[in-house]
CSV table of C-alpha atoms in Angstrom, one decimal:
chain,number,residue,atom,x,y,z
K,906,MET,CA,2.2,10.5,-27.2
K,907,ALA,CA,-0.6,10.7,-24.7
K,908,ASP,CA,-4.2,11.1,-26.0
K,909,GLU,CA,-5.3,14.4,-24.5
K,910,THR,CA,-8.9,13.5,-25.0
K,911,LYS,CA,-8.7,10.6,-22.5
K,912,PRO,CA,-8.9,11.3,-18.7
K,913,VAL,CA,-5.5,10.8,-17.0
K,914,VAL,CA,-5.2,8.3,-14.2
K,915,THR,CA,-1.9,8.2,-12.3
K,916,PHE,CA,-0.5,5.4,-10.3
K,917,LEU,CA,2.6,4.4,-8.4
K,918,GLY,CA,4.9,3.0,-11.0
K,919,PRO,CA,6.8,1.9,-12.9
K,920,ILE,CA,4.8,-0.2,-15.3
K,921,ALA,CA,4.2,-3.7,-13.9
K,922,SER,CA,3.9,-2.6,-10.3
K,923,TYR,CA,1.1,-4.0,-8.2
K,924,THR,CA,-0.4,-0.5,-8.2
K,925,HIS,CA,-0.4,-0.7,-12.0
K,926,GLN,CA,-2.3,-4.0,-11.8
K,927,ALA,CA,-4.8,-2.3,-9.5
K,928,CYS,CA,-5.1,0.5,-12.0
K,929,LEU,CA,-5.8,-1.8,-14.9
K,930,GLU,CA,-8.5,-3.6,-12.9
K,931,THR,CA,-10.2,-0.3,-12.2
K,932,PHE,CA,-9.7,1.9,-15.3
K,933,ALA,CA,-9.9,0.6,-18.9
K,934,PRO,CA,-6.8,1.7,-20.8
K,935,GLU,CA,-8.9,2.1,-23.9
K,936,ILE,CA,-10.7,5.1,-22.5
K,937,HIS,CA,-8.1,6.4,-19.9
K,938,THR,CA,-4.5,7.4,-20.1
K,939,LEU,CA,-2.7,5.5,-17.4
K,940,THR,CA,0.4,7.3,-16.3
K,941,PRO,CA,3.0,5.9,-13.8
K,942,CYS,CA,4.5,8.1,-11.1
K,943,ILE,CA,7.8,7.7,-9.3
K,944,THR,CA,6.4,8.2,-5.8
K,945,ILE,CA,3.1,8.0,-3.9
K,946,GLU,CA,3.4,11.8,-3.3
K,947,ASP,CA,3.6,12.3,-7.0
K,948,VAL,CA,0.2,10.7,-7.4
K,949,PHE,CA,-1.3,12.9,-4.7
K,950,SER,CA,0.2,16.0,-6.3
K,951,SER,CA,-1.2,15.1,-9.8
K,952,VAL,CA,-4.7,14.7,-8.4
K,953,GLN,CA,-4.5,17.9,-6.2
K,954,SER,CA,-3.3,19.9,-9.2
K,955,SER,CA,-6.0,18.4,-11.4
K,956,SER,CA,-3.4,17.2,-13.9
K,957,ALA,CA,-4.9,13.8,-13.3
K,958,PHE,CA,-8.6,12.8,-13.2
K,959,ARG,CA,-7.9,10.0,-10.7
K,960,GLY,CA,-5.0,8.5,-8.9
K,961,ILE,CA,-4.3,5.1,-7.4
K,962,VAL,CA,-2.1,4.4,-4.3
K,963,PRO,CA,-1.4,1.5,-2.0
K,964,PHE,CA,-3.1,1.8,1.4
K,965,GLU,CA,-2.6,-1.4,3.3
K,966,ASN,CA,-1.5,-5.0,3.1
K,967,SER,CA,-3.2,-7.9,4.8
K,968,THR,CA,0.1,-9.2,6.1
K,969,ASN,CA,2.2,-6.1,6.8
K,970,GLY,CA,-0.4,-3.5,7.7
K,971,SER,CA,-0.8,0.1,6.5
K,972,VAL,CA,1.4,1.9,4.1
K,973,VAL,CA,2.7,4.7,6.3
K,974,PHE,CA,3.7,6.9,3.3
K,975,THR,CA,0.1,7.0,2.2
K,976,LEU,CA,-1.2,7.7,5.7
K,977,ASP,CA,1.3,10.6,6.1
K,978,LEU,CA,0.1,12.2,2.9
K,979,PHE,CA,-3.5,12.0,4.2
K,980,ALA,CA,-2.3,13.6,7.4
K,981,ASP,CA,-1.1,16.4,5.2
K,982,LEU,CA,0.9,18.3,7.8
K,983,ALA,CA,2.1,20.9,5.3
K,984,ALA,CA,-1.5,21.4,3.9
K,985,LYS,CA,-0.4,20.5,0.4
K,986,TYR,CA,-3.3,18.2,-0.4
K,987,PRO,CA,-6.4,19.8,1.2
K,988,ASP,CA,-8.8,18.6,-1.6
K,989,ILE,CA,-7.8,14.9,-1.8
K,990,LEU,CA,-10.6,12.4,-1.2
K,991,VAL,CA,-10.9,8.6,-1.5
K,992,CYS,CA,-13.6,7.6,-4.0
K,993,GLY,CA,-12.9,3.9,-4.5
K,994,GLU,CA,-10.8,0.8,-3.6
K,995,SER,CA,-9.3,-2.2,-5.3
K,996,TYR,CA,-7.9,-5.4,-3.9
K,997,ILE,CA,-5.0,-7.2,-5.6
K,998,ALA,CA,-3.7,-10.7,-4.6
K,999,VAL,CA,0.1,-10.3,-4.2
K,1000,GLN,CA,2.4,-13.2,-5.1
K,1001,HIS,CA,6.1,-12.2,-4.6
K,1002,CYS,CA,9.0,-13.7,-6.5
K,1003,LEU,CA,12.7,-13.4,-6.0
K,1004,LEU,CA,14.0,-12.2,-9.3
K,1005,GLY,CA,17.6,-11.9,-10.4
K,1006,HIS,CA,20.3,-13.6,-12.6
K,1007,ASP,CA,20.6,-17.3,-12.6
K,1008,PRO,CA,24.3,-18.3,-12.2
K,1009,ARG,CA,23.8,-21.1,-14.7
K,1010,THR,CA,23.5,-18.4,-17.4
K,1011,PHE,CA,25.9,-15.9,-15.8
K,1012,ASP,CA,29.5,-16.3,-14.5
K,1013,ILE,CA,28.9,-14.9,-11.0
K,1014,SER,CA,31.0,-15.6,-7.9
K,1015,PRO,CA,29.1,-16.6,-4.7
K,1016,ASN,CA,28.5,-14.4,-1.6
K,1017,PRO,CA,30.8,-15.8,1.1
K,1018,LYS,CA,28.0,-15.3,3.7
K,1019,LEU,CA,25.8,-17.7,1.8
K,1020,SER,CA,28.2,-19.9,-0.2
K,1021,GLY,CA,27.8,-23.5,0.7
K,1022,LYS,CA,24.4,-23.0,2.2
K,1023,ILE,CA,22.1,-22.3,-0.6
K,1024,GLY,CA,23.8,-23.2,-3.8
K,1025,LEU,CA,21.8,-25.1,-6.4
K,1026,ALA,CA,22.9,-28.5,-5.0
K,1027,SER,CA,21.9,-27.6,-1.5
K,1028,VAL,CA,18.6,-26.3,-2.7
K,1029,ILE,CA,17.9,-29.7,-4.2
K,1030,GLU,CA,19.6,-32.0,-1.6
K,1031,SER,CA,19.9,-30.4,1.8
K,1032,PRO,CA,17.3,-30.1,4.6
K,1033,LEU,CA,17.4,-26.3,4.0
K,1034,SER,CA,15.4,-26.9,0.8
K,1035,SER,CA,12.4,-28.0,2.9
K,1036,GLY,CA,12.6,-24.7,4.8
K,1037,ALA,CA,13.9,-26.5,7.9
K,1038,VAL,CA,14.7,-24.0,10.6
K,1039,THR,CA,16.3,-24.4,14.0
K,1040,PRO,CA,14.2,-23.8,17.2
K,1041,THR,CA,15.7,-21.4,19.7
K,1042,THR,CA,14.8,-20.2,23.2
K,1043,LYS,CA,13.5,-17.0,21.7
K,1044,ASP,CA,11.6,-18.8,18.9
K,1045,PRO,CA,10.9,-22.4,19.9
K,1046,ALA,CA,8.5,-23.0,17.0
K,1047,PRO,CA,9.8,-21.0,14.0
K,1048,ARG,CA,7.7,-20.8,10.9
K,1049,LYS,CA,8.8,-22.6,7.8
K,1050,PRO,CA,8.8,-20.7,4.5
K,1051,ARG,CA,6.1,-21.7,2.0
K,1052,THR,CA,8.6,-22.3,-0.8
K,1053,ALA,CA,12.3,-22.9,-1.5
K,1054,PRO,CA,14.6,-21.4,-4.1
K,1055,ILE,CA,14.4,-23.0,-7.5
K,1056,ALA,CA,17.9,-21.8,-8.5
K,1057,ASP,CA,21.2,-21.0,-6.9
K,1058,ILE,CA,21.0,-17.8,-4.8
K,1059,SER,CA,24.4,-18.0,-3.1
K,1060,HIS,CA,25.7,-15.2,-5.2
K,1061,ILE,CA,23.2,-12.6,-4.0
K,1062,TRP,CA,24.8,-9.6,-2.1
K,1063,LYS,CA,21.9,-7.2,-2.2
K,1064,ILE,CA,18.1,-7.3,-2.5
K,1065,TYR,CA,15.9,-4.4,-3.7
K,1066,SER,CA,12.2,-4.0,-2.9
K,1067,HIS,CA,9.5,-1.8,-1.6
K,1068,PRO,CA,9.6,-1.5,2.3
K,1069,GLN,CA,6.2,-3.3,2.6
K,1070,ALA,CA,7.6,-6.5,0.9
K,1071,TRP,CA,10.2,-7.2,3.6
K,1072,GLY,CA,7.5,-7.9,6.2
K,1073,GLN,CA,5.4,-9.9,3.7
K,1074,CYS,CA,8.3,-12.2,3.0
K,1075,LYS,CA,10.0,-12.3,6.4
K,1076,THR,CA,10.1,-16.1,6.8
K,1077,PHE,CA,11.7,-16.8,3.4
K,1078,LEU,CA,14.2,-14.0,3.8
K,1079,ASP,CA,15.2,-15.1,7.3
K,1080,THR,CA,15.6,-18.7,6.2
K,1081,TYR,CA,17.5,-18.3,2.9
K,1082,LEU,CA,18.9,-14.8,2.8
K,1083,LYS,CA,19.6,-13.8,6.3
K,1084,GLY,CA,22.3,-11.2,6.6
K,1085,VAL,CA,22.0,-10.1,2.9
K,1086,GLU,CA,21.8,-6.3,2.5
K,1087,ARG,CA,18.3,-5.0,1.8
K,1088,GLN,CA,17.6,-1.7,0.0
K,1089,ASP,CA,14.3,0.1,0.0
K,1090,VAL,CA,13.1,1.5,-3.4
K,1091,SER,CA,9.9,3.2,-4.4
K,1092,SER,CA,8.1,0.1,-5.7
K,1093,THR,CA,8.6,-3.6,-6.4
K,1094,SER,CA,8.7,-3.0,-10.2
K,1095,ARG,CA,11.4,-0.4,-9.7
K,1096,ALA,CA,13.3,-3.0,-7.8
K,1097,ALA,CA,13.1,-5.4,-10.8
K,1098,GLN,CA,14.2,-2.5,-13.1
K,1099,LEU,CA,17.3,-1.9,-11.0
K,1100,VAL,CA,18.3,-5.6,-11.0
K,1101,ALA,CA,17.8,-5.8,-14.8
K,1102,GLU,CA,20.3,-2.9,-15.2
K,1103,ASP,CA,22.8,-4.8,-13.1
K,1104,ARG,CA,24.5,-6.8,-15.8
K,1105,ALA,CA,27.1,-9.5,-15.1
K,1106,ASP,CA,29.5,-7.8,-17.5
K,1107,GLY,CA,30.0,-5.0,-15.0
K,1108,GLY,CA,27.9,-2.4,-16.8
K,1109,ARG,CA,24.8,-0.5,-15.7
K,1110,ALA,CA,22.4,1.0,-18.2
K,1111,ASP,CA,22.2,4.2,-16.2
K,1112,GLY,CA,26.0,4.5,-16.0
K,1113,GLY,CA,26.1,3.8,-12.3
K,1114,ARG,CA,28.1,1.3,-10.3
K,1115,ALA,CA,27.2,-2.3,-11.1
K,1116,ASP,CA,27.1,-5.2,-8.8
K,1117,GLY,CA,28.0,-7.8,-11.4
K,1118,GLY,CA,24.6,-9.6,-11.4
K,1119,ARG,CA,24.7,-10.2,-7.7
K,1120,THR,CA,21.5,-8.3,-6.9
K,1121,ALA,CA,18.0,-9.6,-6.6
K,1122,ALA,CA,14.5,-8.1,-6.3
K,1123,ILE,CA,11.3,-9.0,-4.6
K,1124,SER,CA,8.8,-8.3,-7.3
K,1125,SER,CA,6.2,-10.0,-9.6
K,1126,LEU,CA,6.2,-12.5,-12.4
K,1127,ILE,CA,5.0,-9.7,-14.7
K,1128,ALA,CA,8.0,-7.7,-13.8
K,1129,ALA,CA,10.3,-10.7,-14.5
K,1130,ARG,CA,8.9,-11.1,-18.0
K,1131,MET,CA,9.0,-7.3,-18.7
K,1132,HIS,CA,12.6,-6.9,-17.6
K,1133,GLY,CA,14.0,-10.3,-18.7
K,1134,LEU,CA,14.9,-11.5,-15.3
K,1135,ASP,CA,15.2,-15.1,-14.0
K,1136,VAL,CA,12.8,-16.3,-11.3
K,1137,LEU,CA,15.0,-17.6,-8.5
K,1138,ALA,CA,12.1,-18.4,-6.1
K,1139,LYS,CA,8.3,-18.1,-6.6
K,1140,GLY,CA,5.6,-17.4,-4.0
K,1141,ILE,CA,7.9,-16.3,-1.3
K,1142,GLU,CA,5.3,-14.4,0.7
K,1143,ASP,CA,4.5,-15.7,4.2
K,1144,ARG,CA,0.8,-16.1,3.5
K,1145,SER,CA,-1.0,-17.5,0.5
K,1146,ASP,CA,-3.8,-15.0,1.0
K,1147,ASN,CA,-1.5,-12.0,0.9
K,1148,THR,CA,-3.5,-9.1,-0.5
K,1149,THR,CA,-3.0,-5.4,-0.9
K,1150,ARG,CA,-5.7,-2.8,-0.9
K,1151,PHE,CA,-5.4,0.3,-3.0
K,1152,PHE,CA,-7.3,3.6,-2.8
K,1153,VAL,CA,-8.7,5.5,-5.8
K,1154,LEU,CA,-8.2,9.3,-5.2
K,1155,ARG,CA,-10.1,12.2,-6.6
K,1156,ARG,CA,-10.1,16.0,-6.1
K,1157,ALA,CA,-13.0,17.5,-4.2
K,1158,THR,CA,-15.4,19.5,-6.3
K,1159,PRO,CA,-15.7,23.3,-5.6
K,1160,SER,CA,-18.8,22.9,-3.5
K,1161,GLU,CA,-17.1,20.4,-1.2
K,1162,ALA,CA,-15.5,21.8,2.0
K,1163,THR,CA,-12.7,19.6,3.3
K,1164,SER,CA,-11.6,21.7,6.3
K,1165,MET,CA,-10.8,20.0,9.6
K,1166,ASP,CA,-13.8,21.4,11.4
K,1167,ALA,CA,-16.6,21.0,8.9
K,1168,PRO,CA,-17.9,17.9,7.1
K,1169,ALA,CA,-17.6,17.9,3.3
K,1170,GLN,CA,-20.3,17.1,0.8
K,1171,GLN,CA,-20.1,14.0,-1.4
K,1172,GLU,CA,-20.3,14.6,-5.1
K,1173,THR,CA,-23.2,12.2,-5.7
K,1174,GLN,CA,-26.6,13.6,-4.6
K,1175,SER,CA,-29.0,11.0,-3.1
K,1176,THR,CA,-32.4,11.4,-1.4
K,1177,ASP,CA,-33.2,7.7,-1.3
K,1178,GLU,CA,-34.2,6.9,2.3
K,1179,ASP,CA,-32.9,3.3,1.9
K,1180,GLU,CA,-29.3,4.7,1.4
K,1181,LYS,CA,-29.2,5.6,5.1
K,1182,GLU,CA,-29.5,1.9,6.1
K,1183,ARG,CA,-27.1,0.5,3.5
K,1184,LYS,CA,-24.1,0.9,5.7
K,1185,GLU,CA,-22.5,-2.4,4.7
K,1186,GLU,CA,-22.3,-1.3,1.1
K,1187,PHE,CA,-20.1,1.8,1.7
K,1188,LYS,CA,-17.0,2.9,3.6
K,1189,THR,CA,-15.9,6.2,4.9
K,1190,LEU,CA,-12.4,7.4,6.0
K,1191,VAL,CA,-12.1,10.1,8.7
K,1192,SER,CA,-9.1,11.6,10.4
K,1193,PHE,CA,-9.2,13.5,13.7
K,1194,THR,CA,-7.1,14.9,16.5
K,1195,VAL,CA,-7.9,15.1,20.2
K,1196,ASP,CA,-6.7,17.0,23.2
K,1197,HIS,CA,-4.2,14.6,24.6
K,1198,ALA,CA,-4.3,16.3,28.0
K,1199,ASN,CA,-7.9,15.5,28.4
K,1200,PRO,CA,-8.5,12.1,29.9
K,1201,GLY,CA,-10.9,10.0,27.8
K,1202,ALA,CA,-10.7,12.3,24.8
K,1203,LEU,CA,-10.0,9.5,22.4
K,1204,ALA,CA,-12.7,7.3,24.0
K,1205,HIS,CA,-15.2,10.1,23.7
K,1206,SER,CA,-14.4,10.6,20.0
K,1207,LEU,CA,-14.7,6.9,19.2
K,1208,ALA,CA,-18.0,6.6,21.2
K,1209,VAL,CA,-19.6,9.0,18.7
K,1210,PHE,CA,-19.5,6.3,16.0
K,1211,GLU,CA,-21.0,3.7,18.3
K,1212,ARG,CA,-23.9,5.9,19.2
K,1213,TYR,CA,-24.9,6.1,15.6
K,1214,GLY,CA,-24.4,2.4,14.9
K,1215,LEU,CA,-21.4,2.9,12.7
K,1216,ASN,CA,-19.0,-0.1,12.7
K,1217,LEU,CA,-15.3,0.8,12.8
K,1218,THR,CA,-13.3,-1.5,10.6
K,1219,SER,CA,-9.8,0.0,11.2
K,1220,ILE,CA,-7.9,2.6,13.2
K,1221,ASN,CA,-4.4,4.0,12.5
K,1222,THR,CA,-2.3,6.7,14.1
K,1223,ARG,CA,0.4,9.0,12.8
K,1224,PRO,CA,2.3,11.9,14.4
K,1225,SER,CA,0.1,15.0,14.4
K,1226,GLY,CA,2.8,17.5,13.8
K,1227,VAL,CA,1.4,19.6,16.6
K,1228,GLU,CA,3.9,18.4,19.3
K,1229,ASN,CA,5.9,15.3,20.1
K,1230,TRP,CA,3.8,12.3,21.1
K,1231,ASN,CA,0.6,13.9,19.8
K,1232,TYR,CA,-1.2,11.9,17.2
K,1233,SER,CA,-3.7,12.0,14.3
K,1234,PHE,CA,-6.2,9.2,14.3
K,1235,PHE,CA,-7.5,7.6,11.1
K,1236,VAL,CA,-10.7,5.6,11.4
K,1237,GLU,CA,-12.5,3.7,8.7
K,1238,ILE,CA,-16.2,3.1,9.2
K,1239,LYS,CA,-19.0,1.3,7.3
K,1240,GLY,CA,-21.5,3.8,5.9
K,1241,ARG,CA,-21.2,6.9,3.8
K,1242,LYS,CA,-21.7,10.6,4.0
K,1243,MET,CA,-24.4,11.8,1.7
K,1244,ALA,CA,-24.8,15.2,0.3
K,1245,GLY,CA,-27.8,17.2,1.4
K,1246,ASP,CA,-28.7,14.6,4.1
K,1247,GLU,CA,-28.0,16.1,7.5
K,1248,ASP,CA,-30.0,13.4,9.2
K,1249,GLY,CA,-27.9,10.5,7.9
K,1250,ASP,CA,-26.0,8.6,10.6
K,1251,VAL,CA,-22.5,9.4,9.2
K,1252,ASN,CA,-23.4,13.1,8.8
K,1253,LYS,CA,-24.7,13.2,12.4
K,1254,ALA,CA,-21.7,11.4,13.7
K,1255,LEU,CA,-19.3,13.8,12.0
K,1256,GLN,CA,-21.2,16.8,13.4
K,1257,GLU,CA,-20.9,15.4,16.9
K,1258,LEU,CA,-17.3,14.4,16.4
K,1259,GLY,CA,-16.6,18.1,15.6
K,1260,LYS,CA,-17.8,18.9,19.2
K,1261,VAL,CA,-15.6,16.4,21.1
K,1262,ALA,CA,-12.5,16.2,18.9
K,1263,ARG,CA,-9.9,19.0,18.5
K,1264,GLY,CA,-10.5,18.8,14.8
K,1265,TYR,CA,-11.4,16.3,12.1
K,1266,ARG,CA,-11.4,15.8,8.3
K,1267,TRP,CA,-13.7,13.7,6.1
K,1268,LEU,CA,-11.5,12.0,3.6
K,1269,GLY,CA,-14.1,10.4,1.4
K,1270,SER,CA,-16.8,7.8,1.1
K,1271,TRP,CA,-16.8,5.0,-1.5
K,1272,GLU,CA,-18.4,1.7,-2.4
K,1273,ASN,CA,-17.3,-1.3,-0.3
K,1274,ARG,CA,-15.8,-3.8,-2.7
K,1275,LEU,CA,-16.0,-6.6,0.0
K,1276,ALA,CA,-19.7,-6.2,0.6
K,1277,SER,CA,-21.6,-9.3,-0.3
């Protein structure tokens, strides 16, 4: 039973997800109630409704880019989350593993598409075990995977994972599991959960159709231990520095206006003049739309940040919902908006942005975890 005296922090679950790891790094479970959610939208909803004190969601991966589900919720086309703000970030190194059932402990027949290619003997003896790939006209210098399977994977018919994982593990998948069905699920830990339910005896814990131990998941070592799965391959991500950034969400205070045409006030009051110059120590997220029929409208909007010496660290786009081929732009800048400081560079830039853009929304300011 949850301790009602502790602030609730929601995260994209289930337990053992990478978002759960980010949550544990940010909020001590001794003084917070950490609650998993099924979807990213559930996390947004819990914070918007004030049923959660904070929420944590994945925002971008160093290999595969932004998490579009999160961006779409920030775009908020249905105006369901008008009070959501970013107030922090967390970085988690991501090492993916291929989890499943080792045929040495299960009586599992091979997948005809893979049989003879990546059985245990071929993993040990064949050139494929070194990740050798054949150059083609289209790809004359194909990348080699960083690792090889450590068990027979010729029985695998289907792989579950979060959509972001496919791009992070592309080389391994294309080399060893090309043509195997891939199914998106809400998180990598949910993928492990599904594979654990797929027992070789033909039963599923949830009563659904079983695949006889022939499924696998791209997930973490923690998930393997939690769900009793075998590690069929370890470190299958394309890059050793694979990292995911997570955002901490909060709800705006009553005094904060988060409309598209007016800058909001940050909850922390500050009158320290030095704060204005400490741009490297903070980040701010802003979304805006422009008149697509006006030549140079986007350039004029971006020029506002340059005029005030604000460094743009990223820019993303999502459909605006206004009309086809019309977009909302998301920019992340170094610096923060400070309450009661209309002369601050971020404040002044937002005021000017309101004059050249069709509309904008301040989505929060927070401490830059990468600042030296």
